[in-house]
Amino acid sequence: MSVARALWTTGPGAAELREELLPVIGNAEVEVRAQFSAVSRGTEALVMSGGVPASQHDVMRAPFQAGEFPFPVKYGHLSVGTVVQAGPRVQDLVGRTVFCPHPHQDRYVVPAAAVLVVPAAVPSSRAVLAGMLETAVNGVWDAQLGIGDRVSVVGAGVLGLLVTALAARVPGTDVEAVDVRPDRQAAAERLGVRLVAPDDARRERDVVLHTSGTGAGLTTGLGLLGAEGVLTELSWYGDRSVEVGLGEGFHSRRLTIRASQVGRVPPARAPRWTTRRRLSLAMDLLADDRFDALLDGVSPFEDSTRVLPAVAAPDGDALCHRFAYAPDC
């Protein structure tokens, strides 16, 4: 059997690389040699802090997670690699570059149905964004934004900027990204959107989506809505309580907060859309080199035990940090 190395979170702010034996490949399984995996900073920060509530342990399990929350746990869901071996039924996948929602690990065996072939037009280093772009697609669907809408996205992390980029593609929309961090300006501009500070954000918006993961951001978003407006909440707070301002005009303007969660396709699309079709759409959308603006860091997998705690720290400033794996791993 082959030996693989996987990144485990072992305690608050602590990680280690562990070896494990790979299973024998089944008839419809593939062995993937990783090229890149990406840190989903918001979610992995909660995992690393032990902030997943007990009531959500089952809901929050990653598809190929090992271990149990809070610790130790092998977590992650943004991996791209090359199929190096395949079972008799799926031999056509050998040599293909694929995306898989697998934790940070240099080699792994999964069902062939769990991988998605990466199109030639999408580089491996960018394809790791597919899972987060899928979340952004779902959020835009949940927000039900339409042609000509005035749209604000509060929070210019990687998810917020992906949502903003999608919203800006809808004809006639007036889209702003809103964040307290001016250093996100360059990434926003490359994606073709405007970044403003909260005090400079336009009001009376038709649609607001919130991704900052803070109560202050949620309150800001509600303040930007016009009458009868809906704020779509994409942030997840784990076990943290959030204070949000529901005074002033929240009731008189009859505002609404709607939750969005990528685990389910919105009801209006569920009869026709599967999660795989949604992921395929996200992958196809990545054939746009402007999304490279979100790829702001890469480090060797060997350094992951040091890098992951820093990237996932509350004061971390990374957008999409990636681990790169040795070609012969």
Tab-separated table of C-alpha atoms in Angstrom:
chain	number	residue	atom	x	y	z
A	1	MET	CA	0.000	0.000	0.000
A	2	SER	CA	1.072	3.606	-0.659
A	3	VAL	CA	1.634	6.021	2.203
A	4	ALA	CA	0.068	9.479	2.087
A	5	ARG	CA	0.580	12.564	4.241
A	6	ALA	CA	-2.395	14.539	5.517
A	7	LEU	CA	-2.775	17.773	7.474
A	8	TRP	CA	-4.631	17.417	10.769
A	9	THR	CA	-5.834	20.128	13.127
A	10	THR	CA	-4.967	18.824	16.571
A	11	GLY	CA	-5.959	21.685	18.875
A	12	PRO	CA	-6.605	25.426	18.909
A	13	GLY	CA	-4.004	26.916	16.562
A	14	ALA	CA	-2.149	23.600	16.243
A	15	ALA	CA	-1.650	21.299	13.257
A	16	GLU	CA	0.513	18.341	12.294
A	17	LEU	CA	1.233	16.149	9.285
A	18	ARG	CA	0.266	12.509	9.723
A	19	GLU	CA	0.961	9.493	7.563
A	20	GLU	CA	-1.779	7.104	6.513
A	21	LEU	CA	-2.046	4.094	4.241
A	22	LEU	CA	-4.043	4.456	1.060
A	23	PRO	CA	-6.658	1.754	0.428
A	24	VAL	CA	-6.636	-0.525	-2.585
A	25	ILE	CA	-8.421	1.154	-5.505
A	26	GLY	CA	-11.902	-0.181	-6.210
A	27	ASN	CA	-13.498	-0.714	-9.613
A	28	ALA	CA	-14.921	2.815	-9.774
A	29	GLU	CA	-12.331	4.651	-7.677
A	30	VAL	CA	-9.356	6.856	-8.507
A	31	GLU	CA	-6.100	7.760	-6.817
A	32	VAL	CA	-5.348	11.482	-7.025
A	33	ARG	CA	-1.918	13.062	-6.604
A	34	ALA	CA	-2.534	16.582	-5.304
A	35	GLN	CA	-1.146	19.631	-7.082
A	36	PHE	CA	-2.755	22.362	-4.966
A	37	SER	CA	-5.183	22.652	-2.087
A	38	ALA	CA	-6.638	25.911	-0.825
A	39	VAL	CA	-7.549	27.150	2.630
A	40	SER	CA	-11.179	28.194	2.964
A	41	ARG	CA	-10.221	30.804	5.532
A	42	GLY	CA	-13.562	31.544	7.171
A	43	THR	CA	-14.567	27.922	7.689
A	44	GLU	CA	-11.107	26.637	8.533
A	45	ALA	CA	-10.601	29.439	11.050
A	46	LEU	CA	-13.680	28.180	12.894
A	47	VAL	CA	-12.430	24.595	12.707
A	48	MET	CA	-8.971	25.555	13.950
A	49	SER	CA	-10.393	27.511	16.884
A	50	GLY	CA	-12.709	24.672	17.863
A	51	GLY	CA	-15.662	26.931	17.073
A	52	VAL	CA	-17.974	24.404	15.399
A	53	PRO	CA	-21.013	24.041	17.704
A	54	ALA	CA	-21.849	20.530	18.881
A	55	SER	CA	-25.267	20.824	17.252
A	56	GLN	CA	-23.595	21.349	13.863
A	57	HIS	CA	-20.912	18.633	13.994
A	58	ASP	CA	-22.742	16.426	11.505
A	59	VAL	CA	-23.830	19.288	9.239
A	60	MET	CA	-20.324	20.730	9.041
A	61	ARG	CA	-18.530	17.504	8.145
A	62	ALA	CA	-16.485	17.866	4.974
A	63	PRO	CA	-17.121	15.114	2.385
A	64	PHE	CA	-13.866	13.250	3.141
A	65	GLN	CA	-13.219	14.482	6.654
A	66	ALA	CA	-11.545	12.174	9.130
A	67	GLY	CA	-11.694	12.560	12.888
A	68	GLU	CA	-14.364	14.405	14.836
A	69	PHE	CA	-14.913	18.008	15.876
A	70	PRO	CA	-13.449	19.708	17.691
A	71	PHE	CA	-10.092	17.860	17.554
A	72	PRO	CA	-8.241	16.068	16.102
A	73	VAL	CA	-9.748	16.474	12.667
A	74	LYS	CA	-8.586	16.232	9.045
A	75	TYR	CA	-10.492	19.013	7.325
A	76	GLY	CA	-10.604	20.861	4.006
A	77	HIS	CA	-12.567	20.726	0.754
A	78	LEU	CA	-10.616	22.495	-2.007
A	79	SER	CA	-8.132	20.150	-3.680
A	80	VAL	CA	-6.918	19.855	-7.276
A	81	GLY	CA	-4.677	17.071	-8.543
A	82	THR	CA	-3.891	14.504	-11.196
A	83	VAL	CA	-5.486	11.066	-11.400
A	84	VAL	CA	-2.531	8.659	-11.305
A	85	GLN	CA	-4.426	5.376	-10.991
A	86	ALA	CA	-8.008	4.326	-11.631
A	87	GLY	CA	-10.201	1.271	-11.313
A	88	PRO	CA	-11.243	-0.743	-14.381
A	89	ARG	CA	-14.533	1.138	-14.831
A	90	VAL	CA	-12.970	4.617	-14.865
A	91	GLN	CA	-9.673	4.180	-16.685
A	92	ASP	CA	-10.493	7.168	-18.903
A	93	LEU	CA	-9.723	9.448	-15.938
A	94	VAL	CA	-6.037	8.491	-15.687
A	95	GLY	CA	-3.894	11.528	-16.385
A	96	ARG	CA	-6.770	13.996	-16.035
A	97	THR	CA	-6.617	17.029	-13.770
A	98	VAL	CA	-9.531	16.970	-11.338
A	99	PHE	CA	-11.101	18.965	-8.528
A	100	CYS	CA	-12.169	17.130	-5.368
A	101	PRO	CA	-13.644	18.354	-2.042
A	102	HIS	CA	-10.874	16.592	-0.119
A	103	PRO	CA	-8.851	17.718	2.910
A	104	HIS	CA	-5.235	18.831	2.567
A	105	GLN	CA	-3.427	15.609	1.625
A	106	ASP	CA	-0.764	14.730	-0.945
A	107	ARG	CA	-2.462	11.559	-2.276
A	108	TYR	CA	-5.942	10.165	-1.747
A	109	VAL	CA	-8.334	7.520	-3.071
A	110	VAL	CA	-11.948	8.531	-3.680
A	111	PRO	CA	-14.929	7.379	-5.763
A	112	ALA	CA	-14.643	8.606	-9.343
A	113	ALA	CA	-18.038	10.272	-8.914
A	114	ALA	CA	-16.473	12.585	-6.320
A	115	VAL	CA	-14.058	14.258	-8.746
A	116	LEU	CA	-14.766	16.850	-11.428
A	117	VAL	CA	-12.499	17.112	-14.464
A	118	VAL	CA	-10.912	20.562	-14.717
A	119	PRO	CA	-11.381	22.110	-18.186
A	120	ALA	CA	-8.244	22.894	-20.197
A	121	ALA	CA	-9.070	26.609	-19.985
A	122	VAL	CA	-8.787	26.605	-16.159
A	123	PRO	CA	-5.270	26.356	-14.622
A	124	SER	CA	-4.884	23.976	-11.684
A	125	SER	CA	-3.809	26.800	-9.396
A	126	ARG	CA	-7.079	28.656	-10.097
A	127	ALA	CA	-9.327	25.587	-10.099
A	128	VAL	CA	-9.083	25.400	-6.287
A	129	LEU	CA	-11.519	28.334	-6.222
A	130	ALA	CA	-14.310	26.150	-7.637
A	131	GLY	CA	-15.780	25.219	-4.258
A	132	MET	CA	-15.900	28.829	-3.055
A	133	LEU	CA	-17.268	30.077	-6.375
A	134	GLU	CA	-19.976	27.431	-6.076
A	135	THR	CA	-20.911	28.955	-2.704
A	136	ALA	CA	-21.009	32.390	-4.326
A	137	VAL	CA	-23.270	31.106	-7.128
A	138	ASN	CA	-25.655	29.685	-4.545
A	139	GLY	CA	-25.652	32.982	-2.649
A	140	VAL	CA	-26.491	34.980	-5.777
A	141	TRP	CA	-29.326	32.548	-6.508
A	142	ASP	CA	-30.637	32.911	-2.944
A	143	ALA	CA	-30.485	36.706	-3.236
A	144	GLN	CA	-32.673	36.590	-6.355
A	145	LEU	CA	-30.974	39.642	-7.818
A	146	GLY	CA	-32.090	40.716	-11.269
A	147	ILE	CA	-31.343	42.930	-14.245
A	148	GLY	CA	-30.681	46.528	-13.234
A	149	ASP	CA	-30.575	45.927	-9.475
A	150	ARG	CA	-28.496	48.126	-7.190
A	151	VAL	CA	-26.376	45.565	-5.337
A	152	SER	CA	-24.022	45.892	-2.370
A	153	VAL	CA	-21.819	43.083	-1.053
A	154	VAL	CA	-20.588	43.755	2.475
A	155	GLY	CA	-17.297	41.968	3.108
A	156	ALA	CA	-14.494	41.841	0.539
A	157	GLY	CA	-12.867	38.562	1.480
A	158	VAL	CA	-12.562	35.901	-1.186
A	159	LEU	CA	-16.227	34.879	-0.944
A	160	GLY	CA	-17.445	38.468	-0.987
A	161	LEU	CA	-15.347	39.344	-4.015
A	162	LEU	CA	-16.545	36.239	-5.853
A	163	VAL	CA	-20.149	37.212	-5.119
A	164	THR	CA	-19.446	40.773	-6.260
A	165	ALA	CA	-17.872	39.575	-9.507
A	166	LEU	CA	-20.905	37.392	-10.274
A	167	ALA	CA	-23.373	40.158	-9.447
A	168	ALA	CA	-21.517	42.547	-11.744
A	169	ARG	CA	-22.088	40.167	-14.679
A	170	VAL	CA	-25.858	40.598	-14.476
A	171	PRO	CA	-26.856	43.192	-17.104
A	172	GLY	CA	-27.475	46.687	-15.828
A	173	THR	CA	-26.533	46.073	-12.208
A	174	ASP	CA	-24.835	48.755	-10.127
A	175	VAL	CA	-22.546	46.783	-7.819
A	176	GLU	CA	-20.370	47.851	-4.891
A	177	ALA	CA	-18.130	45.862	-2.597
A	178	VAL	CA	-18.096	47.330	0.916
A	179	ASP	CA	-15.251	46.727	3.345
A	180	VAL	CA	-13.223	48.472	6.025
A	181	ARG	CA	-9.983	47.253	4.405
A	182	PRO	CA	-8.676	49.480	1.601
A	183	ASP	CA	-5.966	46.906	0.776
A	184	ARG	CA	-8.616	44.832	-1.024
A	185	GLN	CA	-9.000	47.596	-3.619
A	186	ALA	CA	-6.565	46.107	-6.156
A	187	ALA	CA	-8.290	42.703	-6.163
A	188	ALA	CA	-11.710	44.327	-6.498
A	189	GLU	CA	-10.585	46.509	-9.390
A	190	ARG	CA	-9.095	43.555	-11.247
A	191	LEU	CA	-12.448	41.818	-10.943
A	192	GLY	CA	-14.092	44.908	-12.390
A	193	VAL	CA	-15.908	46.087	-9.265
A	194	ARG	CA	-15.748	49.129	-7.004
A	195	LEU	CA	-14.636	48.870	-3.374
A	196	VAL	CA	-15.850	51.490	-0.894
A	197	ALA	CA	-15.632	52.062	2.841
A	198	PRO	CA	-18.876	51.601	4.822
A	199	ASP	CA	-19.328	55.364	5.295
A	200	ASP	CA	-19.063	55.897	1.524
A	201	ALA	CA	-21.417	53.079	0.498
A	202	ARG	CA	-24.542	53.966	-1.440
A	203	ARG	CA	-27.912	53.574	0.248
A	204	GLU	CA	-31.366	52.476	-0.887
A	205	ARG	CA	-29.977	49.290	-2.414
A	206	ASP	CA	-32.254	46.709	-3.975
A	207	VAL	CA	-30.111	43.732	-2.921
A	208	VAL	CA	-27.495	43.331	-0.186
A	209	LEU	CA	-25.395	40.223	0.415
A	210	HIS	CA	-23.308	39.905	3.582
A	211	THR	CA	-20.057	37.930	3.824
A	212	SER	CA	-17.906	39.715	6.418
A	213	GLY	CA	-18.635	37.332	9.294
A	214	THR	CA	-19.115	40.246	11.729
A	215	GLY	CA	-22.091	41.768	13.465
A	216	ALA	CA	-20.871	45.211	12.431
A	217	GLY	CA	-20.914	44.167	8.779
A	218	LEU	CA	-24.404	42.730	9.114
A	219	THR	CA	-25.646	45.967	10.673
A	220	THR	CA	-23.977	47.958	7.884
A	221	GLY	CA	-25.678	45.802	5.262
A	222	LEU	CA	-29.121	46.337	6.770
A	223	GLY	CA	-28.503	50.078	6.735
A	224	LEU	CA	-27.846	50.024	2.997
A	225	LEU	CA	-31.170	48.413	2.038
A	226	GLY	CA	-34.135	50.220	0.611
A	227	ALA	CA	-37.674	49.667	1.861
A	228	GLU	CA	-38.848	46.027	1.839
A	229	GLY	CA	-35.273	44.988	0.997
A	230	VAL	CA	-33.749	41.577	1.683
A	231	LEU	CA	-30.250	40.993	3.028
A	232	THR	CA	-28.880	37.562	2.118
A	233	GLU	CA	-26.519	36.270	4.813
A	234	LEU	CA	-23.642	34.079	3.574
A	235	SER	CA	-21.473	34.354	6.700
A	236	TRP	CA	-21.379	31.515	9.199
A	237	TYR	CA	-20.525	32.349	12.794
A	238	GLY	CA	-20.037	28.922	14.341
A	239	ASP	CA	-20.512	29.097	18.097
A	240	ARG	CA	-20.179	32.896	18.255
A	241	SER	CA	-23.090	35.130	19.247
A	242	VAL	CA	-23.579	38.103	16.939
A	243	GLU	CA	-24.933	41.499	17.909
A	244	VAL	CA	-26.847	43.192	15.102
A	245	GLY	CA	-28.672	46.505	15.049
A	246	LEU	CA	-32.393	45.890	14.522
A	247	GLY	CA	-33.428	49.321	15.750
A	248	GLU	CA	-33.991	52.528	13.780
A	249	GLY	CA	-35.639	51.666	10.458
A	250	PHE	CA	-35.433	47.876	10.486
A	251	HIS	CA	-39.150	47.452	11.212
A	252	SER	CA	-40.531	50.575	9.556
A	253	ARG	CA	-38.755	49.674	6.311
A	254	ARG	CA	-39.872	46.030	6.694
A	255	LEU	CA	-36.421	44.569	6.069
A	256	THR	CA	-35.669	40.845	5.857
A	257	ILE	CA	-32.588	38.724	6.602
A	258	ARG	CA	-32.398	35.522	4.546
A	259	ALA	CA	-29.882	32.737	5.207
A	260	SER	CA	-27.897	31.185	2.366
A	261	GLN	CA	-26.048	27.892	2.745
A	262	VAL	CA	-24.296	25.961	0.001
A	263	GLY	CA	-25.410	22.587	1.379
A	264	ARG	CA	-28.732	22.989	-0.451
A	265	VAL	CA	-29.643	24.228	-3.897
A	266	PRO	CA	-32.305	26.979	-3.555
A	267	PRO	CA	-35.843	25.521	-3.734
A	268	ALA	CA	-36.718	27.250	-7.010
A	269	ARG	CA	-33.825	25.489	-8.755
A	270	ALA	CA	-33.753	22.181	-6.892
A	271	PRO	CA	-36.026	20.351	-9.380
A	272	ARG	CA	-33.461	20.909	-12.162
A	273	TRP	CA	-30.110	21.653	-10.556
A	274	THR	CA	-27.939	19.123	-8.736
A	275	THR	CA	-24.957	20.123	-6.642
A	276	ARG	CA	-22.701	18.594	-9.317
A	277	ARG	CA	-24.259	20.703	-12.060
A	278	ARG	CA	-23.777	23.757	-9.829
A	279	LEU	CA	-20.102	22.881	-9.231
A	280	SER	CA	-19.588	22.320	-12.971
A	281	LEU	CA	-20.982	25.790	-13.623
A	282	ALA	CA	-18.583	27.300	-11.090
A	283	MET	CA	-15.646	25.481	-12.698
A	284	ASP	CA	-16.586	26.726	-16.161
A	285	LEU	CA	-16.848	30.300	-14.872
A	286	LEU	CA	-13.225	30.087	-13.698
A	287	ALA	CA	-12.019	30.258	-17.315
A	288	ASP	CA	-11.460	33.960	-16.612
A	289	ASP	CA	-7.982	35.024	-15.578
A	290	ARG	CA	-9.330	37.941	-13.548
A	291	PHE	CA	-10.068	35.446	-10.772
A	292	ASP	CA	-6.310	35.117	-10.274
A	293	ALA	CA	-6.594	38.369	-8.304
A	294	LEU	CA	-7.852	36.254	-5.394
A	295	LEU	CA	-4.841	33.910	-5.344
A	296	ASP	CA	-2.587	35.839	-3.011
A	297	GLY	CA	-0.314	33.228	-1.472
A	298	VAL	CA	1.222	29.793	-1.953
A	299	SER	CA	3.513	27.732	0.251
A	300	PRO	CA	4.900	24.186	0.189
A	301	PHE	CA	2.711	21.538	1.791
A	302	GLU	CA	5.676	20.718	4.052
A	303	ASP	CA	5.172	24.127	5.695
A	304	SER	CA	1.421	23.704	6.179
A	305	THR	CA	1.603	23.012	9.919
A	306	ARG	CA	3.120	26.466	10.387
A	307	VAL	CA	1.183	28.295	7.677
A	308	LEU	CA	-2.362	27.060	8.348
A	309	PRO	CA	-2.587	28.502	11.897
A	310	ALA	CA	-1.298	31.854	10.608
A	311	VAL	CA	-3.666	31.976	7.634
A	312	ALA	CA	-6.658	30.902	9.740
A	313	ALA	CA	-5.904	33.286	12.616
A	314	PRO	CA	-8.566	35.933	13.391
A	315	ASP	CA	-6.215	38.670	12.174
A	316	GLY	CA	-5.138	36.761	9.050
A	317	ASP	CA	-5.233	38.847	5.882
A	318	ALA	CA	-5.057	36.181	3.160
A	319	LEU	CA	-7.679	35.883	0.457
A	320	CYS	CA	-7.007	32.426	-1.014
A	321	HIS	CA	-3.823	30.810	0.273
A	322	ARG	CA	-2.772	27.555	-1.371
A	323	PHE	CA	-0.507	24.653	-0.507
A	324	ALA	CA	1.610	23.351	-3.380
A	325	TYR	CA	2.550	19.671	-3.466
A	326	ALA	CA	5.813	18.208	-4.800
A	327	PRO	CA	5.418	16.730	-8.323
A	328	ASP	CA	6.611	13.326	-7.138
A	329	CYS	CA	4.597	13.205	-3.898
